[in-house]
XYZ file of C-alpha atoms in Angstrom:
551
model
C -13.895 21.919 20.737
C -14.710 18.544 19.175
C -15.906 20.320 16.036
C -12.516 22.020 15.766
C -10.759 18.639 16.035
C -12.824 17.357 13.123
C -11.514 20.235 11.015
C -7.889 19.044 11.335
C -7.944 16.440 8.499
C -9.581 18.968 6.193
C -6.977 21.579 7.097
C -4.118 19.097 6.535
C -5.510 18.227 3.096
C -5.620 21.922 2.142
C -1.905 22.239 2.966
C -1.015 19.471 0.488
C -3.626 20.013 -2.249
C -4.122 23.795 -2.042
C -7.843 23.117 -2.595
C -9.685 25.619 -0.405
C -13.093 24.734 -1.899
C -13.438 21.336 -0.221
C -12.127 22.796 3.019
C -14.885 25.415 3.041
C -17.421 22.747 2.142
C -16.277 20.633 5.098
C -16.732 23.618 7.426
C -20.263 24.125 6.095
C -21.059 20.458 6.760
C -19.889 20.777 10.372
C -21.977 23.927 10.838
C -25.015 22.029 9.455
C -24.339 19.233 11.925
C -24.113 21.634 14.848
C -27.367 23.247 13.715
C -29.105 19.867 13.649
C -27.864 18.838 17.107
C -28.512 22.352 18.520
C -26.375 21.604 21.575
C -22.856 20.350 22.229
C -24.309 17.931 24.818
C -24.842 15.352 22.070
C -21.284 15.550 20.780
C -20.841 11.972 21.946
C -22.098 10.870 18.525
C -18.988 12.509 17.025
C -16.551 10.614 19.244
C -15.878 7.700 16.815
C -14.835 10.183 14.127
C -12.760 12.260 16.538
C -10.995 9.124 17.825
C -9.748 8.203 14.338
C -8.592 11.714 13.394
C -4.932 10.758 14.143
C -5.111 7.819 11.716
C -6.648 10.020 9.049
C -3.976 12.683 9.602
C -1.227 10.055 9.386
C -2.560 8.789 6.062
C -2.860 12.335 4.658
C 0.697 13.044 5.825
C 2.013 9.965 3.990
C -0.040 10.057 0.787
C -1.506 13.583 0.552
C -4.994 12.134 -0.001
C -8.045 11.049 1.981
C -9.075 7.499 2.773
C -11.152 6.016 -0.051
C -13.181 2.809 -0.211
C -10.249 1.166 -2.036
C -7.898 1.966 0.855
C -10.506 0.879 3.408
C -10.841 -2.444 1.593
C -7.071 -2.954 1.884
C -7.347 -2.229 5.618
C -10.010 -4.930 5.942
C -7.726 -7.425 4.216
C -4.696 -6.546 6.385
C -4.072 -8.506 9.564
C -2.660 -7.103 12.824
C 0.814 -8.476 12.158
C 1.020 -6.746 8.779
C -0.176 -3.441 10.225
C 2.359 -3.747 13.037
C 5.192 -4.221 10.535
C 3.948 -1.282 8.456
C 4.431 1.149 11.346
C 7.583 -0.452 12.779
C 9.259 0.117 16.146
C 7.410 3.407 16.702
C 4.185 1.467 17.251
C 4.477 1.844 21.040
C 4.880 5.611 20.733
C 1.796 5.747 18.495
C -0.216 3.650 20.952
C 0.761 5.935 23.837
C -0.089 9.078 21.856
C -3.404 7.573 20.750
C -4.291 6.759 24.379
C -3.590 10.395 25.353
C -5.682 11.562 22.396
C -8.644 9.430 23.523
C -8.400 10.775 27.064
C -8.253 14.328 25.687
C -11.394 13.776 23.561
C -13.322 12.100 26.382
C -12.493 15.027 28.671
C -13.933 17.599 26.256
C -16.971 15.439 25.624
C -17.579 15.299 29.368
C -17.160 19.094 29.664
C -19.635 19.638 26.811
C -22.162 17.358 28.465
C -21.890 19.092 31.847
C -21.751 22.613 30.415
C -23.335 22.454 26.967
C -23.315 25.313 24.501
C -26.731 25.693 22.933
C -27.497 27.388 19.618
C -30.523 29.473 20.589
C -30.299 32.212 17.985
C -32.814 32.129 15.108
C -29.896 31.957 12.653
C -29.927 28.214 13.397
C -33.259 27.863 11.571
C -31.878 29.700 8.553
C -28.901 27.324 8.462
C -31.207 24.311 8.754
C -33.392 25.583 5.921
C -30.449 26.336 3.636
C -28.859 22.976 4.446
C -32.064 21.074 3.730
C -32.523 22.849 0.383
C -28.877 22.338 -0.578
C -28.707 18.608 0.153
C -32.170 18.000 -1.306
C -31.048 19.652 -4.532
C -27.855 17.554 -4.624
C -29.878 14.368 -4.086
C -32.346 15.346 -6.809
C -29.499 16.120 -9.223
C -27.882 12.736 -8.554
C -31.174 10.958 -9.255
C -31.625 12.866 -12.507
C -28.142 11.935 -13.670
C -28.815 8.286 -12.798
C -31.960 8.303 -14.960
C -30.080 9.962 -17.832
C -27.343 7.323 -17.631
C -29.939 4.580 -18.109
C -31.106 6.226 -21.352
C -27.772 7.552 -22.648
C -25.583 6.425 -25.511
C -22.148 5.041 -24.607
C -20.398 8.385 -25.142
C -23.054 10.259 -23.171
C -22.936 7.637 -20.435
C -19.188 8.064 -19.951
C -19.642 11.823 -19.600
C -22.582 11.514 -17.191
C -20.808 8.929 -15.043
C -17.856 11.301 -14.705
C -20.237 14.089 -13.723
C -21.957 11.903 -11.151
C -18.683 10.627 -9.724
C -17.389 14.186 -9.612
C -20.007 15.113 -7.013
C -19.138 12.099 -4.910
C -15.396 12.672 -5.179
C -15.792 16.252 -3.965
C -17.851 14.986 -1.043
C -15.277 12.302 -0.226
C -12.578 14.935 0.189
C -14.302 16.195 3.349
C -14.097 14.818 6.872
C -16.016 13.205 8.528
C -18.803 13.069 5.907
C -16.425 11.821 3.212
C -15.368 8.896 5.380
C -19.014 7.937 5.924
C -19.613 8.005 2.166
C -16.502 5.864 1.547
C -17.566 3.310 4.165
C -21.004 3.158 2.586
C -19.475 2.746 -0.894
C -17.246 -0.042 0.408
C -20.270 -1.849 1.847
C -22.122 -1.452 -1.455
C -19.173 -2.791 -3.440
C -18.786 -5.733 -1.058
C -22.450 -6.584 -1.622
C -21.901 -6.354 -5.368
C -19.074 -8.879 -5.126
C -21.341 -11.384 -3.422
C -24.242 -10.703 -5.780
C -21.950 -10.986 -8.798
C -20.762 -14.408 -7.674
C -24.343 -15.621 -7.267
C -25.512 -14.036 -10.524
C -22.545 -15.331 -12.509
C -23.392 -18.932 -11.702
C -25.714 -18.891 -14.733
C -23.171 -17.308 -17.080
C -21.752 -19.421 -19.935
C -18.856 -18.670 -22.279
C -19.867 -21.565 -24.555
C -16.148 -22.231 -24.821
C -14.899 -25.057 -27.033
C -11.438 -26.368 -27.776
C -11.140 -26.462 -31.558
C -8.630 -29.312 -31.654
C -8.595 -32.848 -30.295
C -5.467 -33.188 -28.161
C -3.596 -36.456 -28.535
C -1.213 -35.782 -25.654
C -1.323 -34.192 -22.207
C -1.740 -30.397 -22.059
C -1.079 -28.140 -19.066
C -1.612 -24.361 -19.043
C -0.552 -22.327 -16.024
C -1.172 -18.750 -14.905
C 1.157 -17.594 -12.130
C -0.087 -14.472 -10.362
C 2.891 -12.653 -8.889
C 2.729 -10.198 -6.024
C 4.255 -6.702 -5.770
C 6.919 -7.435 -8.382
C 7.944 -4.302 -10.225
C 9.652 -4.405 -13.597
C 12.771 -2.377 -12.837
C 14.210 -4.822 -10.267
C 14.294 -7.787 -12.628
C 17.589 -8.771 -14.229
C 15.570 -9.811 -17.301
C 14.651 -6.135 -17.728
C 18.197 -4.798 -17.460
C 18.536 -4.427 -13.676
C 22.188 -4.171 -12.638
C 21.795 -6.835 -9.956
C 21.538 -10.526 -10.808
C 18.008 -11.107 -9.510
C 17.046 -13.638 -12.238
C 20.042 -15.968 -12.548
C 17.926 -19.044 -13.284
C 15.126 -17.626 -15.433
C 17.679 -15.812 -17.582
C 19.089 -19.241 -18.539
C 15.745 -20.801 -19.511
C 15.142 -21.600 -23.162
C 11.686 -20.724 -24.476
C 11.190 -17.910 -21.935
C 9.772 -14.779 -23.578
C 10.083 -11.710 -21.353
C 7.724 -8.695 -21.538
C 9.962 -5.628 -21.029
C 7.133 -3.080 -21.413
C 4.331 -4.585 -19.317
C 1.798 -2.667 -17.191
C -0.569 -3.401 -14.335
C -4.025 -1.870 -14.660
C -4.360 -1.119 -10.955
C -1.955 -0.606 -8.066
C -3.672 -2.983 -5.649
C -4.342 -6.726 -5.618
C -8.060 -6.436 -4.933
C -8.775 -4.618 -8.194
C -6.017 -5.832 -10.530
C -6.598 -9.587 -10.272
C -10.249 -9.526 -11.466
C -9.044 -7.763 -14.634
C -6.302 -10.359 -15.083
C -8.770 -13.241 -14.798
C -11.725 -11.896 -16.797
C -12.749 -9.838 -19.817
C -13.563 -6.847 -17.617
C -12.575 -3.602 -19.413
C -9.637 -1.748 -17.905
C -11.862 1.331 -17.481
C -14.053 -0.669 -15.040
C -11.215 -1.750 -12.783
C -12.839 -0.179 -9.701
C -16.304 -1.615 -10.442
C -16.653 -5.037 -8.864
C -19.996 -6.076 -10.357
C -18.741 -7.536 -13.642
C -21.320 -10.032 -14.900
C -19.039 -12.691 -16.331
C -17.121 -15.614 -14.946
C -13.356 -15.906 -15.163
C -10.873 -17.728 -17.334
C -11.189 -20.727 -14.986
C -14.759 -21.319 -16.146
C -13.808 -20.861 -19.801
C -11.198 -23.616 -19.495
C -13.628 -25.776 -17.525
C -16.263 -25.491 -20.275
C -13.618 -26.578 -22.793
C -13.041 -29.804 -20.868
C -10.079 -28.861 -18.658
C -9.703 -29.808 -15.006
C -9.163 -26.507 -13.168
C -7.031 -25.838 -10.088
C -6.373 -22.875 -7.812
C -3.328 -23.081 -5.518
C -2.706 -20.059 -3.315
C -0.218 -18.759 -0.799
C -2.429 -15.770 -0.027
C -5.059 -15.441 2.675
C -8.080 -17.661 2.326
C -11.363 -15.848 1.801
C -13.498 -15.468 4.897
C -15.388 -12.744 6.723
C -14.292 -10.090 4.223
C -14.624 -12.151 1.056
C -12.207 -10.645 -1.462
C -12.758 -10.038 -5.145
C -10.036 -12.606 -5.836
C -11.770 -15.381 -3.923
C -14.955 -14.875 -5.941
C -13.073 -16.246 -8.947
C -11.032 -18.796 -6.989
C -14.334 -20.489 -6.143
C -14.812 -21.306 -9.818
C -11.945 -23.819 -9.718
C -12.837 -27.483 -9.300
C -9.922 -27.949 -6.895
C -8.852 -25.171 -4.547
C -6.148 -25.212 -1.906
C -4.637 -22.526 0.332
C -1.183 -23.613 1.435
C -0.047 -20.805 3.734
C -1.280 -22.273 6.995
C 0.537 -19.822 9.272
C -1.953 -17.034 8.435
C 0.905 -14.453 8.361
C 1.349 -14.581 12.148
C 5.073 -15.012 11.772
C 7.025 -15.201 8.542
C 4.411 -17.376 6.827
C 5.067 -20.062 4.243
C 7.359 -19.519 1.268
C 6.127 -19.726 -2.323
C 8.164 -22.864 -2.975
C 5.565 -24.713 -0.878
C 3.486 -24.652 -4.072
C 5.957 -26.791 -6.029
C 5.332 -30.253 -4.494
C 1.553 -29.796 -4.839
C 1.942 -28.578 -8.427
C 4.128 -31.600 -9.256
C 1.545 -33.959 -7.778
C -1.249 -32.341 -9.812
C 0.511 -32.413 -13.174
C 1.297 -36.089 -12.588
C -2.431 -36.852 -12.297
C -4.011 -38.968 -15.007
C -5.795 -36.010 -16.620
C -5.257 -35.084 -20.240
C -6.141 -31.382 -19.926
C -5.335 -29.138 -16.957
C -5.490 -25.406 -16.227
C -3.767 -24.260 -13.033
C -3.614 -20.860 -11.302
C -0.791 -20.305 -8.802
C -1.314 -17.259 -6.582
C 1.978 -16.390 -4.912
C 3.140 -14.112 -2.105
C 6.041 -12.906 -4.241
C 7.414 -9.669 -2.791
C 4.510 -8.734 -0.539
C 5.679 -6.749 2.463
C 7.309 -7.803 4.797
C 9.947 -8.540 2.129
C 12.206 -10.289 4.659
C 9.530 -12.970 5.092
C 9.459 -13.869 1.393
C 12.793 -15.681 1.116
C 14.786 -18.289 3.004
C 18.060 -17.445 4.783
C 20.240 -18.781 1.967
C 18.681 -16.123 -0.306
C 19.693 -13.273 2.013
C 22.192 -12.300 -0.679
C 21.926 -8.503 -0.869
C 22.901 -6.971 2.478
C 22.389 -5.248 4.843
C 18.783 -6.391 4.645
C 15.731 -6.284 6.880
C 16.721 -9.749 8.081
C 19.740 -8.160 9.776
C 17.832 -5.509 11.760
C 14.655 -5.079 13.811
C 12.197 -2.301 14.594
C 12.014 -1.030 11.016
C 9.126 0.489 9.091
C 8.143 0.394 5.438
C 7.485 4.132 5.677
C 10.793 5.188 7.225
C 13.256 6.365 4.556
C 16.253 5.751 6.805
C 15.756 2.022 6.096
C 15.771 2.576 2.333
C 18.853 0.416 1.652
C 17.654 -2.449 3.841
C 14.204 -2.320 2.207
C 15.718 -2.384 -1.269
C 18.083 -5.239 -0.441
C 15.343 -7.388 1.082
C 13.056 -6.585 -1.841
C 15.736 -7.743 -4.286
C 16.266 -10.879 -2.194
C 12.558 -11.623 -2.566
C 12.874 -11.245 -6.360
C 15.848 -13.617 -6.252
C 13.677 -16.149 -4.408
C 10.827 -15.605 -6.888
C 13.319 -16.483 -9.618
C 13.978 -19.772 -7.823
C 10.291 -20.542 -7.404
C 9.292 -19.732 -11.006
C 12.236 -21.718 -12.319
C 10.956 -24.604 -10.206
C 7.558 -24.399 -11.938
C 9.222 -24.529 -15.359
C 11.463 -27.444 -14.391
C 8.472 -29.391 -13.049
C 6.731 -28.976 -16.416
C 9.860 -29.875 -18.384
C 10.249 -33.170 -16.484
C 6.802 -34.294 -17.663
C 7.722 -33.818 -21.333
C 4.235 -32.514 -22.162
C 2.512 -29.744 -24.119
C 2.789 -26.874 -21.638
C 2.393 -23.105 -21.678
C 2.898 -20.802 -18.701
C 2.203 -17.085 -18.265
C 3.490 -15.044 -15.320
C 2.252 -11.577 -14.347
C 2.654 -9.566 -11.179
C -0.527 -7.970 -9.852
C 1.111 -4.540 -9.331
C 4.469 -2.949 -8.545
C 5.980 -1.101 -5.591
C 7.694 2.157 -4.631
C 10.965 1.945 -2.691
C 11.944 5.570 -2.010
C 13.211 5.757 -5.584
C 15.544 8.659 -6.443
C 14.186 11.572 -4.388
C 10.702 10.113 -3.910
C 9.746 9.930 -0.249
C 7.075 7.239 -0.667
C 7.219 3.490 -0.315
C 4.703 0.700 -0.810
C 1.859 0.134 -3.279
C -1.602 1.530 -3.863
C 0.073 4.707 -5.176
C -0.517 6.326 -8.587
C 3.120 6.032 -9.629
C 5.159 4.584 -12.485
C 6.831 1.972 -10.271
C 3.432 0.844 -8.986
C 2.243 0.208 -12.563
C 5.325 -1.036 -14.445
C 5.453 -4.746 -13.614
C 7.276 -7.958 -14.449
C 5.777 -10.526 -16.811
C 6.778 -13.312 -19.191
C 5.593 -16.431 -21.004
C 7.245 -19.846 -21.268
C 6.444 -22.831 -23.490
C 7.647 -26.433 -23.655
C 9.447 -28.116 -26.543
C 6.326 -30.071 -27.474
C 4.200 -26.915 -27.458
C 6.658 -25.265 -29.839
C 6.596 -28.270 -32.162
C 2.829 -28.166 -32.697
C 2.394 -24.347 -32.575
C 5.278 -22.804 -34.562
C 3.208 -19.873 -35.877
C 1.921 -18.982 -32.426
C 5.442 -19.056 -31.012
C 6.787 -16.838 -33.800
C 4.037 -14.303 -33.101
C 4.724 -14.465 -29.340
C 8.356 -13.507 -29.876
C 7.367 -10.770 -32.316
C 4.883 -9.195 -29.851
C 7.040 -9.473 -26.730
C 8.576 -5.995 -27.006
C 5.213 -4.290 -27.680
C 3.524 -1.984 -25.203
C 1.420 -4.445 -23.179
C -0.814 -4.517 -20.130
C -2.685 -7.193 -18.198
C -5.490 -7.293 -20.783
C -3.357 -9.733 -22.803
C -3.605 -12.460 -20.131
C -7.148 -13.781 -20.698
C -6.976 -13.971 -24.530
C -3.387 -15.263 -24.647
C -4.031 -18.241 -22.384
C -7.234 -19.227 -24.196
C -5.560 -18.822 -27.574
C -2.595 -20.880 -26.361
C -4.997 -23.772 -25.693
C -6.913 -23.226 -28.980
C -10.092 -22.454 -27.047
C -12.793 -20.699 -29.091
C -15.309 -18.228 -27.631
C -18.294 -17.195 -29.792
C -18.102 -13.546 -30.920
C -14.714 -13.032 -29.262
C -11.726 -12.884 -31.644
C -9.269 -12.818 -28.695
C -7.553 -10.020 -30.599
C -5.243 -9.074 -27.705
C -3.654 -12.529 -27.702
C 0.144 -12.476 -27.773
C -0.057 -15.429 -30.159
C -1.718 -13.402 -32.927
C -0.896 -10.233 -34.776
C -1.236 -7.656 -32.023
C -2.031 -4.070 -32.958
C -1.144 -1.107 -30.750
C -3.944 -0.399 -28.286
C -4.471 2.249 -25.575
C -3.155 0.997 -22.246
C -5.698 2.247 -19.739
C -4.757 2.277 -16.059
C -6.344 3.521 -12.834
C -9.881 3.409 -14.194
C -9.404 5.020 -17.618
C -6.134 6.969 -17.856
C -4.100 6.280 -20.998
C -0.689 5.525 -19.490
C 1.261 6.292 -22.641
C -0.122 9.823 -22.980
C -0.562 10.653 -19.280
C 1.678 13.089 -17.444
C 4.165 11.618 -14.979
C 4.675 14.333 -12.398
C 6.961 15.025 -9.478
C 9.722 13.089 -7.755
C 7.564 9.964 -7.523
C 6.434 10.100 -11.171
C 2.730 10.188 -10.293
C 0.232 9.501 -13.064
C -2.050 12.431 -13.855
């Protein structure tokens, strides 16, 4: 019976994907497992996987896909409060049903132990032999491909990597073996993050500032959160979500700006480093971040964050945050309730830019519009109603709350407008050479049109089309007229997050050997392929279905 329960996720996936091949493969794997155990008495080893079948089914029901290492990593970085809000008022029903499910599974495990069914027929030995040969061949083939990759040209390597990943992706579509592979891959990637941080300590950009500043310079990168392009007034949204930014002189909006990934964990490393967009899901990039480049050029570096401080599950973001000379996490509530608001950053930012330091580079990592949206703005910004602030027991995944979700999301954008305007005003008061670049990490779905999905981590247009802009001070414009002219000229181009690293360095006249910084917004910028999701050209990719999924 327990074997039949393990088939359920595979069967559910077939219904949505119409892929019978992986379903048959999953059945073969379960038959192999039964052949190895010989008896149902030892089915207790399957209990952990049977227990989590409901969670796997729920995820497949929502997203029509299996759990990958990327999704598992998001789970690790999600606290109990966040998960509770994700499910909503039905959480108690789910808990009750899960308790009944556990009792049901334990009962059948007990029955199997007391009255086991043994595989005595000699066909078991044939299955074992065939299984051993099959998996040995697959392992041998993987090793051969790995050796060929080491000796291949770049073009051959790309092909071989796709072939190798193809085997793994097919395997990951099965349950429970696919989940085991994904957990193992997550562990491997987490180790790579730690090893990369240790290895990168020896890396040098050999960065130099090619001018001698005679006045104070401040360069700021603001990392937004879950802020999609279409809900910004600056991008033509019908609601007035950017009343203050829209009045700022020297603000250059990017109306055609893309994220490279749909999740924070993988997008931010690309924003901060020279990592190619095609390697967005590979965490072992052997270079430091833009923080170290500025530090080498003589800048004092700062990292101010409203996001969770790194800890037991050290994130890919925190690896780079550690490069800053001064690091502070200002959201002390740890998301237990509503958490701190992004405007908490402003007093600390003001204090820093008033320091007696001639050159500063500052990263502000905000909470932006991270769910729960109602927790990202103060009560005076509860402008669009009815909002989530006005109700209780809601869920991000329940379409009946679509209007409340949208209104609270827009309220969070309205508050982001206030916060970002505060950053600009703080810089203006100092009357200094200043340049600021803002980019969201990814976007969000909000049950748009007839799409029945909400949230991020999805392969959709609204998850990838994000908000972004640059701002410069009067003094910066005075000494860099050519750069400013080029910035305005490039603003309407097709852009993605690969412009962030070169633009900020170019803004500060920082030189890197053998790097022309050719994707800088402050230079002539040629059209380039905008790769997303690990290597898909966004501008030529198909956008399919109600949710405009990228294929």
